[in-house]
Structures are given as C-alpha cells and as structure tokens.
Amino acid sequence: MSPKFIDKSEKTREITKTALRLFSRKGYTATSVGQIADSACMGKGTVYEYFSSKEEIFIRAISDWIMETLDRLDEMTGQIPDPLHRFESFFKMMREIFNFKDPGTVKLFVEINQQTFTENGAFKKHRHIIKEMRSKFCRMVEDILLDGVSKKLVWPEVAREAHKIAVNLLAYLDGIGIHYLISENYPEYEEQVDFYIKNFINAIIIKPDHRGS
Amino acid sequence: MSPKFIDKSEKTREITKTALRLFSRKGYTATSVGQIADSACMGKGTVYEYFSSKEEIFIRAISDWIMETLDRLDEMTGQIPDPLHRFESFFKMMREIFNFKDPGTVKLFVEINQQTFTENGAFKKHRHIIKEMRSKFCRMVEDILLDGVSKKLVWPEVAREAHKIAVNLLAYLDGIGIHYLISENYPEYEEQVDFYIKNFINAIIIKPDHRGS
DNA sequence: TTGTCCGCCGACCGATGGTTCGGGAATAAT
DNA sequence: ATTATTCCCGAACCATCGGTCGGCGGACAA
C-alpha cells in the first residue's frame, strides 16, 4: 500500500501555465491538447489525469490568472494612503500586468474576449468572472476618486460621476491595448498613455494654487 | 459556345455576406464551410467555385465590409462644413456602424482582432488593412480638430496634439464597445458614451462667452 | 525479491471539417 | 436533337484533434 505519491497541485499548475502561454500565442482553438502536453513535457494521457477536458484547462488557466492579477494589484495599492499616489501606483501596476513590451497579455485579453462573447465560446459560461474582474477594477478607481474628493485633492463634481469616469478610464485602457497591437510600436504607445493620463489627472485634480480658496 | 452565364459577382457577394453574419455570431473557426454553404442555399462545392479556401472567404468578407464602412463614413461626413457638426455626424455614424443595439458588429470587431493578432490567424497577413482603416479614422478626427482650431472654435493647443487626441478617442471607442459586450446593458452604455463625448467636447472647444476675446 | 498500486503514456477511436473530384443539370448554339 | 460549355453539387478523401484505454515502469512495503 501507499506506493508512490506526487504533488498533484504542482503538475496542475505546470499544465495551466504552459497552456496559458500557448493560448495567448496561438489562440484557444488552434492550440491542441497534444501541444500543451508536449510543451509541458508530458504525455497527452497525463494531461487528462489532471483535467477532464480542454475547456476545463482553459477555464482554470484564465481564472487562476485573473485571481492572481487581482491579488497582486490589491497588495500593490492597498496600503498607500495618498489617493494620487495610489492612482499612480495603480497605473504602474496596470502597465506591469499588461506588460506591453511583451504583447502576450494583450493577446490573451483578445482571446478571452473571443471565447467569452462568441457563441459556444469556451469561456461563455464563465463570463461572470470577467464581469467581476471589471467591477473590481472599477471599484478601485472609484475608491481612489472618492478618497481624492474627500481629501480635497479632486474636484467635488467628480464624486457624482465617479462610476462613469472609472468605466470610461478602463475602457480606454482596453482600447489602447488593442491599438498597440495594431501599431506594433511600443514607444508611441507609451507616449499615448502618458498623454491621456496627464490630461485625465489635470481634469480632475484641484490645482495647488486653487486649494483652500 | 457561350452556353450559360451567371452573374458571378452577385454570388460572390451572397457568400461573403452570409459568411460575415456567421463569423460574427460564431467566430471564424467555429463556422464551417458547410454551414456557410447551407446558409447561402448552395452546395459546399459551389462555394469552392467562387473561393479557393475558407480563409479567402474571411479575408474578402472583412475587407469588403471595411471598405464599405469607410465609404459610407466619407459620404456621410464629407460635405458638412462646420467642424462641430461634422464631429457630431461622425459620432452618429460611428454608432450606426457599431450598431450597439445589435452586438454583431462589436463581436465582429473582436473576431477580427483575434484573427489578426493570433499566430497563424486568418487575417494576420492582411493586418495592413486594419492599420489603414485605423489611420483613416484617425485622419478624419484630426481633420475635424484642425479645422475647428483654424475656425477658432477649438483651443489652439489642440492642434499641436491633434494626432494623440484622435488616437486616444478611437481607443476609447474600441474599449467601450468591449465593455458593452461585458455589461450586456445597452442604456448604460449609451450614457457612458454620451458622458465621455460631452466631456471631450467641453475640454476642446472654446466656450462661446470666451470667443473673440 | 516480489507484489501492488500510483502515475504515466502514446497508440487508437470517432467525429469533424476543409478540400477535391467526377458527374449531373441547365443552357444556348448548331 | 445534339453538342459544347458552364454551373452546381454532395459524396468521398484526408488530416487533425479531443478524448479513451490498456499496459508499462518504478517506488514502496513486506
């Protein structure tokens, strides 16, 4: 009895990590289970010891990635008290997550969209996860804005429309990611985002020389 | 000699139109040539009389759609002299093109992205078409902005950054389209866009009570 | 050493779908 | 009516892929 024991969770993780890389490069349908197995240096049968279907691999890989990302973001921005600094840190993190020097993440984002919105898409049944991720991002931005208002760093009008502002900001980030994939020009992209954010901050903060008046 | 003649171009068109509908609903890979043939009420073999491969159908369908869209946009905004009205018309048209009451077009947009950016994607070799479409959109917005500046309706600073502003605006529109697919809530989406555009216009135009000063 | 059982594997199966092909239907000229 | 030519088709071919299964190897206990 008890002949041989293996850390199952580690192998599971190996599979999802490998799969995620392939999915982001080649897309879900174009990636075969055989390729995943080869890349993870194991037999196809072994993959099926850990997952019951290709779809399950995808769901697990994406879900894990989203959870990790949200956790990292939380941890990164959690204990910064100044809302403007927190905003800055939020953006720095967004750039790291969407690491645009390597377009993998944006491609993954495109792939997730495709599998979420397409009929019979592999992620269709789990779109609530995407929705929740977005809500969470949104709430983070809203919190920063409201905190800014309460500390008199941001115009009070912003509080009323905090939600809309947050949604629009996130929409912009999604869109610019896609634009970056098209332009294939990283420096231009960086300038673009900087320009946008600079104007964004300019529009919402109370200039120091107006403060306290 | 000369026994039987058929309008080839009409059939070609029938196929691409049908295919485009299916591609936007189910995605490229999930749509089979057999389904396209059935939906277009012809045999699978007939489809191959007009196209040499499934990929060619996709490329043709997407390219045609893009050309048409650009033409319609040109025609719609071409002869409006007032830049602010032109801007308004541009947006109205954008909404019609991206007809958000029917998410088909946004889904198509997602599908195009996927096939353009993914390794071995069906549209990868033709990404210059996407690039050109974007450039054209961009130029239209830039023209409106510069015209606005020269007519003293828009702040002169805008001229210097017209390109960046245009790119960011288009990025936003792409992003909000995806957001709309996630939220599955059309009225909310309309409000979002209105809010953004209202602020955008507010930020660039010279208020009437400041004019001529 | 031997038996047992876990973990691993890749040949195999069935289904699907892109592409081909050979012939049948339709048409018009002779 | 015959024939030449074009158009149309769907059965058949072939490759690929998701998923299964029977068995192999090695580790541990006795």
Tab-separated table of C-alpha atoms (C1' of nucleotides) in Angstrom:
chain	number	residue	atom	x	y	z
A	1	MET	CA	0.000	0.000	0.000
A	2	SER	CA	0.834	3.672	-0.485
A	3	PRO	CA	3.348	3.112	-3.250
A	4	LYS	CA	4.007	6.449	-4.924
A	5	PHE	CA	2.757	9.927	-4.242
A	6	ILE	CA	3.132	13.042	-6.278
A	7	ASP	CA	2.303	16.662	-5.651
A	8	LYS	CA	-0.725	16.928	-7.876
A	9	SER	CA	-1.198	20.644	-7.476
A	10	GLU	CA	2.238	21.417	-8.846
A	11	LYS	CA	1.609	19.480	-12.047
A	12	THR	CA	-1.808	21.055	-12.422
A	13	ARG	CA	-0.113	24.399	-12.208
A	14	GLU	CA	2.544	23.405	-14.730
A	15	ILE	CA	-0.183	22.491	-17.198
A	16	THR	CA	-2.172	25.689	-16.789
A	17	LYS	CA	0.926	27.859	-17.049
A	18	THR	CA	2.067	26.160	-20.229
A	19	ALA	CA	-1.430	26.209	-21.656
A	20	LEU	CA	-1.866	29.900	-20.910
A	21	ARG	CA	1.277	30.710	-22.848
A	22	LEU	CA	0.133	28.707	-25.852
A	23	PHE	CA	-3.417	30.045	-25.741
A	24	SER	CA	-2.183	33.621	-25.756
A	25	ARG	CA	0.149	32.947	-28.685
A	26	LYS	CA	-1.976	30.763	-30.917
A	27	GLY	CA	-5.469	31.099	-29.578
A	28	TYR	CA	-7.687	28.546	-27.893
A	29	THR	CA	-8.907	26.530	-30.872
A	30	ALA	CA	-5.540	26.481	-32.631
A	31	THR	CA	-3.847	25.053	-29.557
A	32	SER	CA	-4.223	21.280	-29.324
A	33	VAL	CA	-4.073	19.251	-26.162
A	34	GLY	CA	-1.152	17.382	-27.703
A	35	GLN	CA	0.819	20.611	-27.995
A	36	ILE	CA	0.063	21.514	-24.416
A	37	ALA	CA	1.281	18.080	-23.338
A	38	ASP	CA	4.462	18.347	-25.412
A	39	SER	CA	5.246	21.830	-24.145
A	40	ALA	CA	4.712	20.706	-20.588
A	41	CYS	CA	6.928	17.664	-21.267
A	42	MET	CA	4.354	15.001	-20.570
A	43	GLY	CA	2.083	12.646	-22.465
A	44	LYS	CA	-1.362	13.630	-23.631
A	45	GLY	CA	-2.863	10.995	-21.364
A	46	THR	CA	-1.230	12.571	-18.358
A	47	VAL	CA	-2.903	15.883	-19.068
A	48	TYR	CA	-6.221	14.075	-18.899
A	49	GLU	CA	-5.281	12.720	-15.482
A	50	TYR	CA	-5.410	16.277	-14.215
A	51	PHE	CA	-8.122	17.824	-16.347
A	52	SER	CA	-11.229	16.280	-17.803
A	53	SER	CA	-11.305	18.404	-20.941
A	54	LYS	CA	-9.514	21.084	-22.916
A	55	GLU	CA	-12.189	23.563	-21.952
A	56	GLU	CA	-11.530	22.895	-18.294
A	57	ILE	CA	-7.843	23.673	-18.834
A	58	PHE	CA	-8.738	26.992	-20.411
A	59	ILE	CA	-11.193	27.969	-17.697
A	60	ARG	CA	-8.787	27.039	-14.957
A	61	ALA	CA	-5.852	28.816	-16.612
A	62	ILE	CA	-7.774	32.019	-17.183
A	63	SER	CA	-9.468	32.030	-13.799
A	64	ASP	CA	-6.201	31.468	-11.962
A	65	TRP	CA	-4.513	34.198	-13.935
A	66	ILE	CA	-7.282	36.668	-13.157
A	67	MET	CA	-7.263	35.849	-9.444
A	68	GLU	CA	-3.505	36.239	-9.204
A	69	THR	CA	-3.590	39.502	-11.052
A	70	LEU	CA	-6.265	40.953	-8.804
A	71	ASP	CA	-4.397	39.821	-5.705
A	72	ARG	CA	-1.172	41.401	-6.896
A	73	LEU	CA	-2.992	44.629	-7.639
A	74	ASP	CA	-4.611	44.688	-4.214
A	75	GLU	CA	-1.353	44.092	-2.490
A	76	MET	CA	0.386	46.764	-4.548
A	77	THR	CA	-2.082	49.588	-3.985
A	78	GLY	CA	-3.644	48.583	-0.684
A	79	GLN	CA	-1.603	50.473	1.856
A	80	ILE	CA	-0.895	53.721	0.023
A	81	PRO	CA	-2.809	56.433	1.846
A	82	ASP	CA	-2.455	59.343	-0.590
A	83	PRO	CA	-5.034	58.887	-3.352
A	84	LEU	CA	-2.913	60.487	-6.053
A	85	HIS	CA	0.000	58.217	-5.240
A	86	ARG	CA	-2.353	55.296	-5.152
A	87	PHE	CA	-3.577	56.278	-8.581
A	88	GLU	CA	-0.023	56.405	-9.840
A	89	SER	CA	0.724	53.016	-8.384
A	90	PHE	CA	-2.460	51.627	-9.875
A	91	PHE	CA	-1.256	52.685	-13.285
A	92	LYS	CA	2.213	51.404	-12.836
A	93	MET	CA	0.708	48.076	-11.936
A	94	MET	CA	-1.651	48.150	-14.881
A	95	ARG	CA	1.355	48.582	-17.102
A	96	GLU	CA	3.140	45.711	-15.480
A	97	ILE	CA	0.134	43.443	-15.794
A	98	PHE	CA	-0.485	44.487	-19.349
A	99	ASN	CA	3.237	44.228	-19.925
A	100	PHE	CA	3.246	45.862	-23.284
A	101	LYS	CA	6.834	45.130	-24.093
A	102	ASP	CA	5.644	41.586	-24.422
A	103	PRO	CA	2.254	41.628	-26.125
A	104	GLY	CA	1.307	38.258	-24.636
A	105	THR	CA	-1.108	39.663	-22.110
A	106	VAL	CA	-2.962	41.831	-24.573
A	107	LYS	CA	-3.284	38.874	-26.895
A	108	LEU	CA	-4.601	36.865	-24.008
A	109	PHE	CA	-7.090	39.616	-23.384
A	110	VAL	CA	-8.222	39.448	-27.011
A	111	GLU	CA	-8.506	35.679	-26.758
A	112	ILE	CA	-10.557	35.875	-23.572
A	113	ASN	CA	-12.911	38.305	-25.250
A	114	GLN	CA	-13.325	35.979	-28.179
A	115	GLN	CA	-14.025	32.920	-26.058
A	116	THR	CA	-16.362	34.873	-23.811
A	117	PHE	CA	-18.551	36.585	-26.389
A	118	THR	CA	-18.678	34.078	-29.191
A	119	GLU	CA	-21.489	31.539	-29.425
A	120	ASN	CA	-20.381	28.294	-27.724
A	121	GLY	CA	-17.155	30.004	-26.687
A	122	ALA	CA	-15.125	28.101	-24.105
A	123	PHE	CA	-15.464	30.887	-21.542
A	124	LYS	CA	-19.061	31.873	-22.239
A	125	LYS	CA	-20.438	30.120	-19.175
A	126	HIS	CA	-17.916	31.900	-17.003
A	127	ARG	CA	-18.349	35.433	-18.163
A	128	HIS	CA	-19.347	36.399	-14.654
A	129	ILE	CA	-15.654	36.070	-13.780
A	130	ILE	CA	-14.777	38.691	-16.375
A	131	LYS	CA	-17.591	40.865	-15.133
A	132	GLU	CA	-16.369	40.596	-11.557
A	133	MET	CA	-12.810	41.428	-12.532
A	134	ARG	CA	-14.025	44.532	-14.286
A	135	SER	CA	-16.192	45.504	-11.337
A	136	LYS	CA	-13.254	45.167	-9.050
A	137	PHE	CA	-11.006	47.306	-11.240
A	138	CYS	CA	-13.790	49.795	-11.446
A	139	ARG	CA	-14.282	49.925	-7.712
A	140	MET	CA	-10.592	50.517	-7.171
A	141	VAL	CA	-10.641	53.556	-9.411
A	142	GLU	CA	-13.841	54.824	-7.854
A	143	ASP	CA	-12.373	54.491	-4.380
A	144	ILE	CA	-9.346	56.483	-5.408
A	145	LEU	CA	-11.510	59.201	-6.880
A	146	LEU	CA	-13.819	59.438	-3.885
A	147	ASP	CA	-10.904	59.413	-1.497
A	148	GLY	CA	-9.393	62.238	-3.520
A	149	VAL	CA	-12.583	64.231	-3.248
A	150	SER	CA	-12.880	63.736	0.480
A	151	LYS	CA	-9.302	64.903	0.886
A	152	LYS	CA	-9.987	67.964	-1.253
A	153	LEU	CA	-7.451	66.987	-3.891
A	154	VAL	CA	-10.065	66.305	-6.534
A	155	TRP	CA	-12.976	68.468	-7.639
A	156	PRO	CA	-16.194	67.592	-5.806
A	157	GLU	CA	-18.117	67.192	-9.089
A	158	VAL	CA	-16.056	64.091	-9.734
A	159	ALA	CA	-17.720	62.280	-6.840
A	160	ARG	CA	-21.124	62.419	-8.508
A	161	GLU	CA	-19.843	60.784	-11.679
A	162	ALA	CA	-17.124	58.610	-10.191
A	163	HIS	CA	-18.557	55.421	-11.611
A	164	LYS	CA	-18.837	56.689	-15.166
A	165	ILE	CA	-15.377	58.160	-15.020
A	166	ALA	CA	-13.930	54.874	-13.828
A	167	VAL	CA	-15.676	52.845	-16.506
A	168	ASN	CA	-14.512	55.195	-19.222
A	169	LEU	CA	-10.975	55.105	-17.971
A	170	LEU	CA	-10.883	51.323	-18.032
A	171	ALA	CA	-12.476	51.240	-21.453
A	172	TYR	CA	-9.734	53.496	-22.685
A	173	LEU	CA	-7.051	51.190	-21.335
A	174	ASP	CA	-8.592	48.203	-23.060
A	175	GLY	CA	-8.836	50.069	-26.321
A	176	ILE	CA	-5.333	51.434	-26.264
A	177	GLY	CA	-4.010	47.920	-25.699
A	178	ILE	CA	-5.603	46.796	-28.926
A	179	HIS	CA	-4.330	49.872	-30.681
A	180	TYR	CA	-0.886	48.967	-29.518
A	181	LEU	CA	-1.151	45.532	-31.063
A	182	ILE	CA	-2.034	47.151	-34.361
A	183	SER	CA	0.606	49.844	-34.329
A	184	GLU	CA	3.358	47.464	-33.212
A	185	ASN	CA	5.149	50.480	-31.891
A	186	TYR	CA	5.839	50.417	-28.197
A	187	PRO	CA	7.305	53.894	-27.608
A	188	GLU	CA	4.405	55.545	-29.375
A	189	TYR	CA	2.031	53.623	-27.186
A	190	GLU	CA	3.758	54.772	-24.015
A	191	GLU	CA	3.524	58.381	-25.069
A	192	GLN	CA	-0.147	57.925	-25.861
A	193	VAL	CA	-0.985	56.583	-22.453
A	194	ASP	CA	1.097	59.202	-20.676
A	195	PHE	CA	-0.657	61.909	-22.613
A	196	TYR	CA	-4.062	60.542	-21.726
A	197	ILE	CA	-3.316	60.092	-18.057
A	198	LYS	CA	-1.719	63.512	-17.758
A	199	ASN	CA	-4.832	65.129	-19.174
A	200	PHE	CA	-7.051	62.917	-17.078
A	201	ILE	CA	-5.355	63.927	-13.858
A	202	ASN	CA	-5.309	67.526	-14.929
A	203	ALA	CA	-9.037	67.440	-15.437
A	204	ILE	CA	-9.917	66.006	-12.056
A	205	ILE	CA	-7.452	67.482	-9.560
A	206	ILE	CA	-7.739	70.817	-7.886
A	207	LYS	CA	-4.612	72.740	-8.836
A	208	PRO	CA	-2.435	73.542	-5.799
A	209	ASP	CA	-2.830	77.319	-6.317
A	210	HIS	CA	-6.614	76.960	-6.112
A	211	ARG	CA	-6.619	74.841	-2.997
A	212	GLY	CA	-8.119	76.129	0.188
A	213	SER	CA	-9.739	79.069	-1.569
B	1	MET	CA	-20.097	28.265	-77.372
B	2	SER	CA	-21.206	30.678	-74.676
B	3	PRO	CA	-23.823	28.403	-73.221
B	4	LYS	CA	-24.785	29.569	-69.729
B	5	PHE	CA	-23.841	32.703	-67.933
B	6	ILE	CA	-24.355	33.717	-64.379
B	7	ASP	CA	-23.612	36.915	-62.530
B	8	LYS	CA	-20.577	35.720	-60.621
B	9	SER	CA	-20.101	38.852	-58.596
B	10	GLU	CA	-23.586	38.601	-57.135
B	11	LYS	CA	-22.993	35.073	-55.867
B	12	THR	CA	-19.615	36.030	-54.503
B	13	ARG	CA	-21.330	38.773	-52.606
B	14	GLU	CA	-24.043	36.449	-51.349
B	15	ILE	CA	-21.388	34.163	-49.922
B	16	THR	CA	-19.389	36.889	-48.200
B	17	LYS	CA	-22.499	38.462	-46.697
B	18	THR	CA	-23.719	35.170	-45.309
B	19	ALA	CA	-20.257	34.268	-44.096
B	20	LEU	CA	-19.805	37.596	-42.359
B	21	ARG	CA	-23.017	37.059	-40.403
B	22	LEU	CA	-21.926	33.606	-39.305
B	23	PHE	CA	-18.380	34.665	-38.484
B	24	SER	CA	-19.617	37.466	-36.260
B	25	ARG	CA	-22.004	35.136	-34.439
B	26	LYS	CA	-19.924	32.008	-34.014
B	27	GLY	CA	-16.390	33.066	-34.781
B	28	TYR	CA	-14.147	32.075	-37.670
B	29	THR	CA	-13.008	28.634	-36.575
B	30	ALA	CA	-16.412	27.564	-35.297
B	31	THR	CA	-18.039	28.406	-38.619
B	32	SER	CA	-17.687	25.586	-41.133
B	33	VAL	CA	-17.739	25.977	-44.891
B	34	GLY	CA	-20.700	23.602	-44.913
B	35	GLN	CA	-22.668	25.990	-42.717
B	36	ILE	CA	-21.817	28.906	-44.950
B	37	ALA	CA	-22.973	26.908	-47.961
B	38	ASP	CA	-26.216	25.884	-46.251
B	39	SER	CA	-26.976	29.406	-45.080
B	40	ALA	CA	-26.331	30.729	-48.566
B	41	CYS	CA	-28.537	27.970	-50.007
B	42	MET	CA	-25.914	26.285	-52.142
B	43	GLY	CA	-23.715	23.224	-52.117
B	44	LYS	CA	-20.364	23.157	-50.423
B	45	GLY	CA	-18.710	22.531	-53.781
B	46	THR	CA	-20.259	25.682	-55.207
B	47	VAL	CA	-18.641	27.800	-52.557
B	48	TYR	CA	-15.301	26.486	-53.744
B	49	GLU	CA	-16.140	27.597	-57.287
B	50	TYR	CA	-16.013	31.149	-56.029
B	51	PHE	CA	-13.379	30.966	-53.332
B	52	SER	CA	-10.312	28.824	-53.103
B	53	SER	CA	-10.352	28.476	-49.330
B	54	LYS	CA	-12.203	29.349	-46.163
B	55	GLU	CA	-9.501	31.855	-45.317
B	56	GLU	CA	-10.085	33.651	-48.589
B	57	ILE	CA	-13.777	33.953	-47.769
B	58	PHE	CA	-12.918	35.536	-44.450
B	59	ILE	CA	-10.419	37.977	-45.919
B	60	ARG	CA	-12.765	39.002	-48.660
B	61	ALA	CA	-15.736	39.381	-46.310
B	62	ILE	CA	-13.827	41.505	-43.823
B	63	SER	CA	-12.074	43.615	-46.440
B	64	ASP	CA	-15.304	44.381	-48.259
B	65	TRP	CA	-17.032	45.276	-45.044
B	66	ILE	CA	-14.255	47.645	-44.066
B	67	MET	CA	-14.219	49.346	-47.466
B	68	GLU	CA	-17.961	49.833	-47.452
B	69	THR	CA	-17.910	51.216	-43.969
B	70	LEU	CA	-15.209	53.730	-44.792
B	71	ASP	CA	-17.050	54.808	-47.925
B	72	ARG	CA	-20.280	55.311	-46.034
B	73	LEU	CA	-18.472	57.335	-43.426
B	74	ASP	CA	-16.820	59.542	-46.024
B	75	GLU	CA	-20.066	60.178	-47.767
B	76	MET	CA	-21.820	60.977	-44.502
B	77	THR	CA	-19.350	63.493	-43.150
B	78	GLY	CA	-17.768	64.789	-46.351
B	79	GLN	CA	-19.829	67.860	-47.133
B	80	ILE	CA	-20.520	69.237	-43.677
B	81	PRO	CA	-18.568	72.460	-43.392
B	82	ASP	CA	-18.944	73.195	-39.671
B	83	PRO	CA	-16.384	71.078	-37.795
B	84	LEU	CA	-18.520	70.644	-34.696
B	85	HIS	CA	-21.439	69.431	-36.749
B	86	ARG	CA	-19.065	67.171	-38.640
B	87	PHE	CA	-17.895	65.773	-35.352
B	88	GLU	CA	-21.446	65.123	-34.315
B	89	SER	CA	-22.180	63.409	-37.595
B	90	PHE	CA	-19.021	61.369	-37.280
B	91	PHE	CA	-20.236	60.057	-33.979
B	92	LYS	CA	-23.709	59.382	-35.131
B	93	MET	CA	-22.197	57.345	-37.918
B	94	MET	CA	-19.846	55.533	-35.569
B	95	ARG	CA	-22.863	54.495	-33.595
B	96	GLU	CA	-24.656	53.300	-36.656
B	97	ILE	CA	-21.643	51.327	-37.803
B	98	PHE	CA	-21.065	49.910	-34.378
B	99	ASN	CA	-24.784	49.367	-34.089
B	100	PHE	CA	-24.816	48.539	-30.457
B	101	LYS	CA	-28.418	47.504	-30.271
B	102	ASP	CA	-27.264	44.517	-32.257
B	103	PRO	CA	-23.903	43.439	-30.881
B	104	GLY	CA	-22.978	41.755	-34.169
B	105	THR	CA	-20.530	44.405	-35.234
B	106	VAL	CA	-18.688	44.522	-31.943
B	107	LYS	CA	-18.414	40.770	-31.995
B	108	LEU	CA	-17.067	41.007	-35.497
B	109	PHE	CA	-14.553	43.506	-34.250
B	110	VAL	CA	-13.452	41.086	-31.534
B	111	GLU	CA	-13.203	38.311	-34.099
B	112	ILE	CA	-11.118	40.443	-36.444
B	113	ASN	CA	-8.755	41.256	-33.612
B	114	GLN	CA	-8.372	37.611	-32.788
B	115	GLN	CA	-7.672	36.555	-36.366
B	116	THR	CA	-5.314	39.471	-36.874
B	117	PHE	CA	-3.124	39.162	-33.809
B	118	THR	CA	-3.024	35.453	-33.229
B	119	GLU	CA	-0.235	33.296	-34.649
B	120	ASN	CA	-1.376	31.846	-37.999
B	121	GLY	CA	-4.565	33.886	-37.720
B	122	ALA	CA	-6.610	34.056	-40.891
B	123	PHE	CA	-6.218	37.816	-41.139
B	124	LYS	CA	-2.624	38.109	-39.960
B	125	LYS	CA	-1.204	38.647	-43.433
B	126	HIS	CA	-3.693	41.425	-44.017
B	127	ARG	CA	-3.257	43.429	-40.895
B	128	HIS	CA	-2.207	46.384	-43.007
B	129	ILE	CA	-5.895	46.723	-43.922
B	130	ILE	CA	-6.785	47.149	-40.279
B	131	LYS	CA	-3.959	49.591	-39.879
B	132	GLU	CA	-5.155	51.635	-42.827
B	133	MET	CA	-8.715	51.706	-41.558
B	134	ARG	CA	-7.499	52.999	-38.258
B	135	SER	CA	-5.303	55.592	-39.934
B	136	LYS	CA	-8.239	56.799	-41.934
B	137	PHE	CA	-10.486	57.107	-38.901
B	138	CYS	CA	-7.694	58.888	-37.177
B	139	ARG	CA	-7.177	61.339	-40.006
B	140	MET	CA	-10.869	62.158	-40.063
B	141	VAL	CA	-10.826	63.108	-36.413
B	142	GLU	CA	-7.607	65.061	-36.816
B	143	ASP	CA	-9.065	66.991	-39.734
B	144	ILE	CA	-12.090	67.915	-37.696
B	145	LEU	CA	-9.926	69.084	-34.825
B	146	LEU	CA	-7.599	71.140	-37.008
B	147	ASP	CA	-10.488	72.660	-38.883
B	148	GLY	CA	-12.017	73.555	-35.541
B	149	VAL	CA	-8.830	75.254	-34.477
B	150	SER	CA	-8.500	77.238	-37.683
B	151	LYS	CA	-12.095	78.424	-37.279
B	152	LYS	CA	-11.396	79.419	-33.682
B	153	LEU	CA	-13.959	77.007	-32.271
B	154	VAL	CA	-11.343	74.814	-30.630
B	155	TRP	CA	-8.447	75.774	-28.407
B	156	PRO	CA	-5.234	76.242	-30.376
B	157	GLU	CA	-3.303	73.875	-28.094
B	158	VAL	CA	-5.386	71.066	-29.531
B	159	ALA	CA	-3.691	71.464	-32.909
B	160	ARG	CA	-0.314	70.511	-31.553
B	161	GLU	CA	-1.610	67.243	-30.106
B	162	ALA	CA	-4.324	66.508	-32.621
B	163	HIS	CA	-2.917	63.113	-33.519
B	164	LYS	CA	-2.633	61.885	-29.967
B	165	ILE	CA	-6.092	63.132	-29.155
B	166	ALA	CA	-7.544	61.335	-32.151
B	167	VAL	CA	-5.811	58.068	-31.329
B	168	ASN	CA	-6.980	58.194	-27.745
B	169	LEU	CA	-10.528	58.935	-28.780
B	170	LEU	CA	-10.630	55.946	-31.106
B	171	ALA	CA	-9.031	53.726	-28.500
B	172	TYR	CA	-11.772	54.727	-26.112
B	173	LEU	CA	-14.453	53.794	-28.613
B	174	ASP	CA	-12.932	50.371	-29.145
B	175	GLY	CA	-12.683	49.791	-25.435
B	176	ILE	CA	-16.187	50.882	-24.613
B	177	GLY	CA	-17.509	48.516	-27.261
B	178	ILE	CA	-15.942	45.612	-25.436
B	179	HIS	CA	-17.222	46.930	-22.142
B	180	TYR	CA	-20.665	46.975	-23.616
B	181	LEU	CA	-20.408	43.301	-24.557
B	182	ILE	CA	-19.497	42.511	-20.985
B	183	SER	CA	-22.122	44.633	-19.300
B	184	GLU	CA	-24.887	43.464	-21.663
B	185	ASN	CA	-26.663	46.664	-20.809
B	186	TYR	CA	-27.329	48.942	-23.719
B	187	PRO	CA	-28.789	52.025	-21.976
B	188	GLU	CA	-25.885	52.170	-19.577
B	189	TYR	CA	-23.518	52.040	-22.495
B	190	GLU	CA	-25.245	54.919	-24.264
B	191	GLU	CA	-24.994	57.064	-21.168
B	192	GLN	CA	-21.320	56.202	-20.840
B	193	VAL	CA	-20.505	57.299	-24.344
B	194	ASP	CA	-22.572	60.461	-24.081
B	195	PHE	CA	-20.811	61.344	-20.878
B	196	TYR	CA	-17.411	60.821	-22.426
B	197	ILE	CA	-18.154	62.776	-25.573
B	198	LYS	CA	-19.745	65.624	-23.655
B	199	ASN	CA	-16.616	65.979	-21.555
B	200	PHE	CA	-14.411	65.574	-24.564
B	201	ILE	CA	-16.108	68.374	-26.447
B	202	ASN	CA	-16.146	70.516	-23.344
B	203	ALA	CA	-12.428	70.099	-22.999
B	204	ILE	CA	-11.541	71.111	-26.530
B	205	ILE	CA	-13.997	73.838	-27.547
B	206	ILE	CA	-13.689	77.497	-26.749
B	207	LYS	CA	-16.815	78.419	-24.822
B	208	PRO	CA	-18.991	80.916	-26.691
B	209	ASP	CA	-18.618	83.523	-23.915
B	210	HIS	CA	-14.835	83.407	-24.336
B	211	ARG	CA	-14.833	83.722	-28.078
B	212	GLY	CA	-13.416	86.771	-29.738
B	213	SER	CA	-11.779	87.949	-26.544
C	1	DT	C1'	12.700	-10.345	-4.289
C	2	DT	C1'	8.130	-9.817	-5.103
C	3	DG	C1'	3.590	-7.937	-5.240
C	4	DT	C1'	0.892	-3.915	-5.536
C	5	DC	C1'	-0.550	0.260	-6.933
C	6	DC	C1'	0.206	5.038	-8.490
C	7	DG	C1'	1.390	7.829	-12.164
C	8	DC	C1'	2.433	7.996	-16.901
C	9	DC	C1'	1.988	7.352	-21.612
C	10	DG	C1'	1.065	7.242	-26.673
C	11	DA	C1'	-1.411	4.287	-29.951
C	12	DC	C1'	-6.061	4.246	-31.036
C	13	DC	C1'	-11.025	5.720	-31.944
C	14	DG	C1'	-14.694	8.538	-33.598
C	15	DA	C1'	-16.002	12.858	-35.166
C	16	DT	C1'	-15.418	16.928	-37.549
C	17	DG	C1'	-14.330	19.862	-41.213
C	18	DG	C1'	-11.519	21.713	-45.186
C	19	DT	C1'	-10.821	20.479	-49.798
C	20	DT	C1'	-11.286	17.677	-54.137
C	21	DC	C1'	-13.499	15.488	-57.776
C	22	DG	C1'	-16.476	13.375	-61.027
C	23	DG	C1'	-20.512	13.646	-62.870
C	24	DG	C1'	-25.252	15.545	-63.498
C	25	DA	C1'	-28.327	19.624	-64.674
C	26	DA	C1'	-29.045	23.716	-67.196
C	27	DT	C1'	-28.417	26.441	-71.190
C	28	DA	C1'	-27.525	28.047	-75.774
C	29	DA	C1'	-25.608	27.443	-80.329
C	30	DT	C1'	-25.690	24.394	-84.264
D	1	DA	C1'	-31.889	16.753	-81.056
D	2	DT	C1'	-27.220	17.082	-80.379
D	3	DT	C1'	-23.346	19.012	-78.506
D	4	DA	C1'	-20.374	22.117	-76.122
D	5	DT	C1'	-19.740	24.657	-72.204
D	6	DT	C1'	-20.705	26.338	-67.744
D	7	DC	C1'	-22.522	25.784	-63.334
D	8	DC	C1'	-23.637	23.176	-59.443
D	9	DC	C1'	-23.374	19.731	-56.205
D	10	DG	C1'	-22.540	16.420	-52.327
D	11	DA	C1'	-20.119	12.075	-51.665
D	12	DA	C1'	-15.554	10.937	-50.675
D	13	DC	C1'	-10.886	11.881	-49.124
D	14	DC	C1'	-7.740	13.128	-45.840
D	15	DA	C1'	-5.822	15.458	-41.891
D	16	DT	C1'	-6.473	16.901	-37.396
D	17	DC	C1'	-7.930	16.714	-32.842
D	18	DG	C1'	-10.384	15.729	-28.469
D	19	DG	C1'	-10.775	12.108	-25.618
D	20	DT	C1'	-10.041	6.853	-24.115
D	21	DC	C1'	-7.767	2.817	-22.741
D	22	DG	C1'	-4.704	-0.885	-21.804
D	23	DG	C1'	-0.472	-1.552	-20.317
D	24	DC	C1'	4.246	-0.244	-18.687
D	25	DG	C1'	7.696	1.314	-15.114
D	26	DG	C1'	9.171	2.320	-10.877
D	27	DA	C1'	8.519	3.009	-5.882
D	28	DC	C1'	7.320	1.331	-1.715
D	29	DA	C1'	6.024	-2.394	1.789
D	30	DA	C1'	6.520	-6.882	3.205
